Tab-separated table of N, CA and C in Angstrom:
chain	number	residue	atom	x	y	z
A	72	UNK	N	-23.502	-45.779	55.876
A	72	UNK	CA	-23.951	-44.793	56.849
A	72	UNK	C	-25.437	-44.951	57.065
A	73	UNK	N	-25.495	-44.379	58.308
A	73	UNK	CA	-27.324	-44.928	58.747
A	73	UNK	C	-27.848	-43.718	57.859
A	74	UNK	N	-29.354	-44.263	56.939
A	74	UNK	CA	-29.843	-43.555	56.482
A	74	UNK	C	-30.226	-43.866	55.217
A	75	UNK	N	-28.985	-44.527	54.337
A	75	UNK	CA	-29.216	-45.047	53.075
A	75	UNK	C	-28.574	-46.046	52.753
A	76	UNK	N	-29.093	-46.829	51.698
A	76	UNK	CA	-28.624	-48.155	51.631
A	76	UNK	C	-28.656	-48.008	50.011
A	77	UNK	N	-27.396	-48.421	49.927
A	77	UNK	CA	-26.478	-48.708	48.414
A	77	UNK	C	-26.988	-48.852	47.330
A	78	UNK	N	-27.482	-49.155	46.491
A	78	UNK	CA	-28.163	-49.654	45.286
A	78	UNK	C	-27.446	-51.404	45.413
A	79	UNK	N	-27.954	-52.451	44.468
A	79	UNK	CA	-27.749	-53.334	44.473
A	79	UNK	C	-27.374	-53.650	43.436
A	80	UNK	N	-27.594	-52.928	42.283
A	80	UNK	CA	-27.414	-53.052	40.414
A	80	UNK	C	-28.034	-51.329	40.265
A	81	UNK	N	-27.403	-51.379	39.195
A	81	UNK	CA	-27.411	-50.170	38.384
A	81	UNK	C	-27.315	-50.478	37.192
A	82	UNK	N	-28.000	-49.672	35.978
A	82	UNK	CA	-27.709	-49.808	34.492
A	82	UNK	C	-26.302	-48.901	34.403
A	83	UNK	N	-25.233	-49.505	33.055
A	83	UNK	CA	-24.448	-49.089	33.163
A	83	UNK	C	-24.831	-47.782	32.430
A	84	UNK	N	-25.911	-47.628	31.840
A	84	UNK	CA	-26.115	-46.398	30.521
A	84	UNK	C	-27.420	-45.197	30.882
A	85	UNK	N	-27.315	-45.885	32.298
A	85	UNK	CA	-27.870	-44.680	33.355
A	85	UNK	C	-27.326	-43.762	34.367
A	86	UNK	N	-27.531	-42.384	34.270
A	86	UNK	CA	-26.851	-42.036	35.571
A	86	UNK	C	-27.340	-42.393	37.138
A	87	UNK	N	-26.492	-42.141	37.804
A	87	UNK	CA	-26.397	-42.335	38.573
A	87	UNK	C	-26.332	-41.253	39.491
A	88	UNK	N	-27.315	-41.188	40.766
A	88	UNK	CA	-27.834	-39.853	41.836
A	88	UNK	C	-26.926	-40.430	43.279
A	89	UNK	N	-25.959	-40.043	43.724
A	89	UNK	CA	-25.519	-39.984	44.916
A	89	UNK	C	-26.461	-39.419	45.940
A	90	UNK	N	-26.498	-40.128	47.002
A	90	UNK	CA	-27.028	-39.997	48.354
A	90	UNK	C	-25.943	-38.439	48.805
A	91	UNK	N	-27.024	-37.724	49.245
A	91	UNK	CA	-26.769	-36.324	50.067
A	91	UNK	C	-26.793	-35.999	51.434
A	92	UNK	N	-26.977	-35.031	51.986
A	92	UNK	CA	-26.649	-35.493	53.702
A	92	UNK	C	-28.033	-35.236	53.751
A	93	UNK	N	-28.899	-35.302	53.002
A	93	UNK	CA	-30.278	-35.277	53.345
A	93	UNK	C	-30.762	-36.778	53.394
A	94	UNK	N	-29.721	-37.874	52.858
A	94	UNK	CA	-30.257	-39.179	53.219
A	94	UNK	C	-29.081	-40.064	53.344
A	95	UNK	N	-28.169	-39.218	54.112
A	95	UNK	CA	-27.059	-39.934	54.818
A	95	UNK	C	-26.800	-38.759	56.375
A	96	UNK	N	-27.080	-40.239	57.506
A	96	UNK	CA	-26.144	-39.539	58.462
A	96	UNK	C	-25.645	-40.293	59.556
A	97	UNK	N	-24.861	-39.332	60.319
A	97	UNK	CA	-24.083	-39.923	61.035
A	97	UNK	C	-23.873	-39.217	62.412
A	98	UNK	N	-24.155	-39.593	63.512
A	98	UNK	CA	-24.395	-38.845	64.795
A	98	UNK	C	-22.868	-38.639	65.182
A	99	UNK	N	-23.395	-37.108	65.385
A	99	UNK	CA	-21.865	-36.403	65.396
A	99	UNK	C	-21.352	-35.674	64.543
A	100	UNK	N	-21.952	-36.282	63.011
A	100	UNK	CA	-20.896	-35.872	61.562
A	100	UNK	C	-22.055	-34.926	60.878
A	101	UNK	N	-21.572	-34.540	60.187
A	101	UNK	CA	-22.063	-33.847	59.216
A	101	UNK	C	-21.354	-34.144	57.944
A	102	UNK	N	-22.148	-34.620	56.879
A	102	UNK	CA	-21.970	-35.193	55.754
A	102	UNK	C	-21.684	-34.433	54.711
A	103	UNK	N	-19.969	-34.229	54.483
A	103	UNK	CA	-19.868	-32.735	52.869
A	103	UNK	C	-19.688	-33.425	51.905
A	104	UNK	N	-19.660	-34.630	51.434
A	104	UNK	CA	-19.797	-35.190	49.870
A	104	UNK	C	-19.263	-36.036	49.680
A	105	UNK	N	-19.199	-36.209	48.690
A	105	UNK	CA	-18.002	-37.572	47.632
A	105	UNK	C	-17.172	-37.027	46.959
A	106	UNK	N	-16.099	-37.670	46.813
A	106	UNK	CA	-14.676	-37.266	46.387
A	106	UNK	C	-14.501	-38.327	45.812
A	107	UNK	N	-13.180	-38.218	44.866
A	107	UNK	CA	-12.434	-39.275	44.056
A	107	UNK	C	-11.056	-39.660	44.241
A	108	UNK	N	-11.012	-38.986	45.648
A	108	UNK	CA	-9.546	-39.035	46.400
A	108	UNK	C	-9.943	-39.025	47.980
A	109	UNK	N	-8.766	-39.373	48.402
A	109	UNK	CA	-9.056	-39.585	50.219
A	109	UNK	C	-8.714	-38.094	50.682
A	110	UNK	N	-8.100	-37.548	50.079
A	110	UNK	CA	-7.460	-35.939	50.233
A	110	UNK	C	-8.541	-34.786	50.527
A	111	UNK	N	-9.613	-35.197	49.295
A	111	UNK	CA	-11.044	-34.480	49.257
A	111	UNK	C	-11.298	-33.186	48.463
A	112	UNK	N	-10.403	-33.385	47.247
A	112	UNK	CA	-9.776	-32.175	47.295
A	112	UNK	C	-9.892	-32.135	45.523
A	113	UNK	N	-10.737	-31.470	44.681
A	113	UNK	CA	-11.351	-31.849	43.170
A	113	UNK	C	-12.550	-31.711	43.657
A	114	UNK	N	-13.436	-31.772	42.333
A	114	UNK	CA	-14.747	-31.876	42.514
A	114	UNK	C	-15.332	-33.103	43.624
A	115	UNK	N	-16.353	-32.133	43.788
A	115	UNK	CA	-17.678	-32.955	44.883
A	115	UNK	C	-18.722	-33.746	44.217
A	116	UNK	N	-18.810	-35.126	43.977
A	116	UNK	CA	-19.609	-35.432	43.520
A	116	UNK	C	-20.859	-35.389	43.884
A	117	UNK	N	-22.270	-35.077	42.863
A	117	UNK	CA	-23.557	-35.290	43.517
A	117	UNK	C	-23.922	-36.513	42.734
A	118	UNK	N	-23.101	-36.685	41.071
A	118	UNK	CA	-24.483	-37.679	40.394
A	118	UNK	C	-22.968	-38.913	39.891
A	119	UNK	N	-22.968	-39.390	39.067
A	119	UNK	CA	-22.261	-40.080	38.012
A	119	UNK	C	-23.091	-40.261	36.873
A	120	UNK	N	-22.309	-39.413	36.079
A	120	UNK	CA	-22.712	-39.965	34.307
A	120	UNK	C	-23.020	-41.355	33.949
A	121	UNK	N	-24.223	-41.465	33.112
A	121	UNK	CA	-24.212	-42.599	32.341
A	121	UNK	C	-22.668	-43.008	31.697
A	122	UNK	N	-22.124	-44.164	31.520
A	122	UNK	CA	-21.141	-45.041	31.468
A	122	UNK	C	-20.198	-44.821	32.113
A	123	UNK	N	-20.235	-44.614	32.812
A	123	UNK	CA	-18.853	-44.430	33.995
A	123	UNK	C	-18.336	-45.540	34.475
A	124	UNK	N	-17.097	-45.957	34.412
A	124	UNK	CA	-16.583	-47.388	34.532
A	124	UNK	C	-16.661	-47.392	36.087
A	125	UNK	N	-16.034	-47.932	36.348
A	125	UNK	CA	-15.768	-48.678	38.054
A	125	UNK	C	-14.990	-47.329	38.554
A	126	UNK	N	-15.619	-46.687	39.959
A	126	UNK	CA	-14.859	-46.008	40.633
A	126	UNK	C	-15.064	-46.000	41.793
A	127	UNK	N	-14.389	-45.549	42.817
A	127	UNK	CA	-13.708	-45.401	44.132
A	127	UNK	C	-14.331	-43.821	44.677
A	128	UNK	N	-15.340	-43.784	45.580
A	128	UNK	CA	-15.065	-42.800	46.028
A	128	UNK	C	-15.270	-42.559	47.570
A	129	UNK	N	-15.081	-41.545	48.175
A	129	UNK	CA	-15.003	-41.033	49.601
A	129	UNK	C	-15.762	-40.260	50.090
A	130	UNK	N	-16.635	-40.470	50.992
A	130	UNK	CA	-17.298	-39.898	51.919
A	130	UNK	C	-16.752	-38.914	52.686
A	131	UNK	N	-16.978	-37.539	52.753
A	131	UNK	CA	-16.468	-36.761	53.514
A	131	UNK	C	-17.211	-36.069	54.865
A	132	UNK	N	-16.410	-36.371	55.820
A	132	UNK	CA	-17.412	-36.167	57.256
A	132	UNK	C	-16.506	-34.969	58.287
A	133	UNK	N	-17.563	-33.807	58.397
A	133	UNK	CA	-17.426	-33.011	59.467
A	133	UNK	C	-17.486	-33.305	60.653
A	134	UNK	N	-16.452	-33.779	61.901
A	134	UNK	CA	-16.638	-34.232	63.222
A	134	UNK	C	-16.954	-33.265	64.164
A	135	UNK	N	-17.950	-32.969	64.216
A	135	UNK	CA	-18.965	-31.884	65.296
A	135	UNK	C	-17.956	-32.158	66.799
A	136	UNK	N	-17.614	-33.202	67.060
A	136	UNK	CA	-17.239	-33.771	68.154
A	136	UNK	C	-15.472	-33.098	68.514
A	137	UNK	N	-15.030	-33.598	67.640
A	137	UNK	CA	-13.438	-33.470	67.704
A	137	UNK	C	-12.747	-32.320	66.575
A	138	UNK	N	-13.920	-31.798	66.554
A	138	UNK	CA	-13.229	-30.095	65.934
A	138	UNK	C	-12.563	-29.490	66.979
A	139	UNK	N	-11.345	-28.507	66.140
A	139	UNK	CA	-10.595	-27.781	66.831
A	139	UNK	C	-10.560	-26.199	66.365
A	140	UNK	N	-10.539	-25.280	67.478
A	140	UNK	CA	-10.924	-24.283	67.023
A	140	UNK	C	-12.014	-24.267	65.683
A	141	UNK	N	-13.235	-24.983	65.881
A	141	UNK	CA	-14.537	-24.811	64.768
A	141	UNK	C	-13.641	-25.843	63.272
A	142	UNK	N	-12.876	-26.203	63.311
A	142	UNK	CA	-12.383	-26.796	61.884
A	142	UNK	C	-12.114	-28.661	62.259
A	143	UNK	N	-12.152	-29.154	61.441
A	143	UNK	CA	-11.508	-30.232	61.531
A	143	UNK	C	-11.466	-31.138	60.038
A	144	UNK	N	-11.090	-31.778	60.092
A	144	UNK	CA	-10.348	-32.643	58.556
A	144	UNK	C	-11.457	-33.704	58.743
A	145	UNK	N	-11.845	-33.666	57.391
A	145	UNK	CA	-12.759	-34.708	57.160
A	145	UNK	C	-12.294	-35.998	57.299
A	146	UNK	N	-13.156	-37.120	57.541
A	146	UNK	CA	-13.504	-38.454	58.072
A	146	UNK	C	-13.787	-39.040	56.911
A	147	UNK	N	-12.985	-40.161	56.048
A	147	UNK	CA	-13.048	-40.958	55.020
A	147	UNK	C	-13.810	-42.086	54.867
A	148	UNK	N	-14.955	-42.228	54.122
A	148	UNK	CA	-15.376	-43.242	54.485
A	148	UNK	C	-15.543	-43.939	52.990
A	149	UNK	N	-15.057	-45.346	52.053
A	149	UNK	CA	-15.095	-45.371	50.485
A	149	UNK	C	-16.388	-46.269	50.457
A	150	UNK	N	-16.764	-45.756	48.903
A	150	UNK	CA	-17.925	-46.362	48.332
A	150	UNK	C	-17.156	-46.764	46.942
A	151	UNK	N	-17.585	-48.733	46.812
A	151	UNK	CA	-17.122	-48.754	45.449
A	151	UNK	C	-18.557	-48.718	44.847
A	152	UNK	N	-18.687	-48.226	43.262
A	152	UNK	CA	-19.013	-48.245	42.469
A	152	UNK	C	-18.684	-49.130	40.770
A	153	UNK	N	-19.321	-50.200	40.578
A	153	UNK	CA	-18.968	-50.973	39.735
A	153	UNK	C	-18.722	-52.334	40.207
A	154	UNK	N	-17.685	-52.994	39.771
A	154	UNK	CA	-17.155	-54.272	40.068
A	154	UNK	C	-15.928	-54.050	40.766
């Protein structure tokens, strides 16, 4: 997403700070978090713990555009983390 750009390496025995919609965006969207499912539906990630193996997660996006009656289902977008 325009705004921030990935890390390239990470220590594995460091945490780790997820990008917020204060340095992710997307014209149109509005940016509600990271997930560990495409569903969106469990905790919101902001950070990852030091040693956290390889994970999968999802970008969740408010479509300003193609809301219905004010609601609409978030917009999936995955970030791997790890190998």
């Amino acid at each position: 997403a325009a705004g921030y750009t990935a890390p390239t390496s990470h220590m594995y025995d460091e945490e780790l700070v997820l990008p917020t919609a204060a340095n992710v965006k997307r014209t149109g969207f509005i940016f509600l978090g990271w997930y560990e499912n495409s569903g969106f539906s469990g905790t919101c990630y902001t950070k990852l713990p030091a040693n956290t193996g390889d994970k999968t997660l999802y970008a969740a996006w408010y479509d300003m555009n193609g809301k219905k009656n004010g609601i609409s289902k978030p917009i999936k977008n995955e970030y791997q983390y790890g190998n």
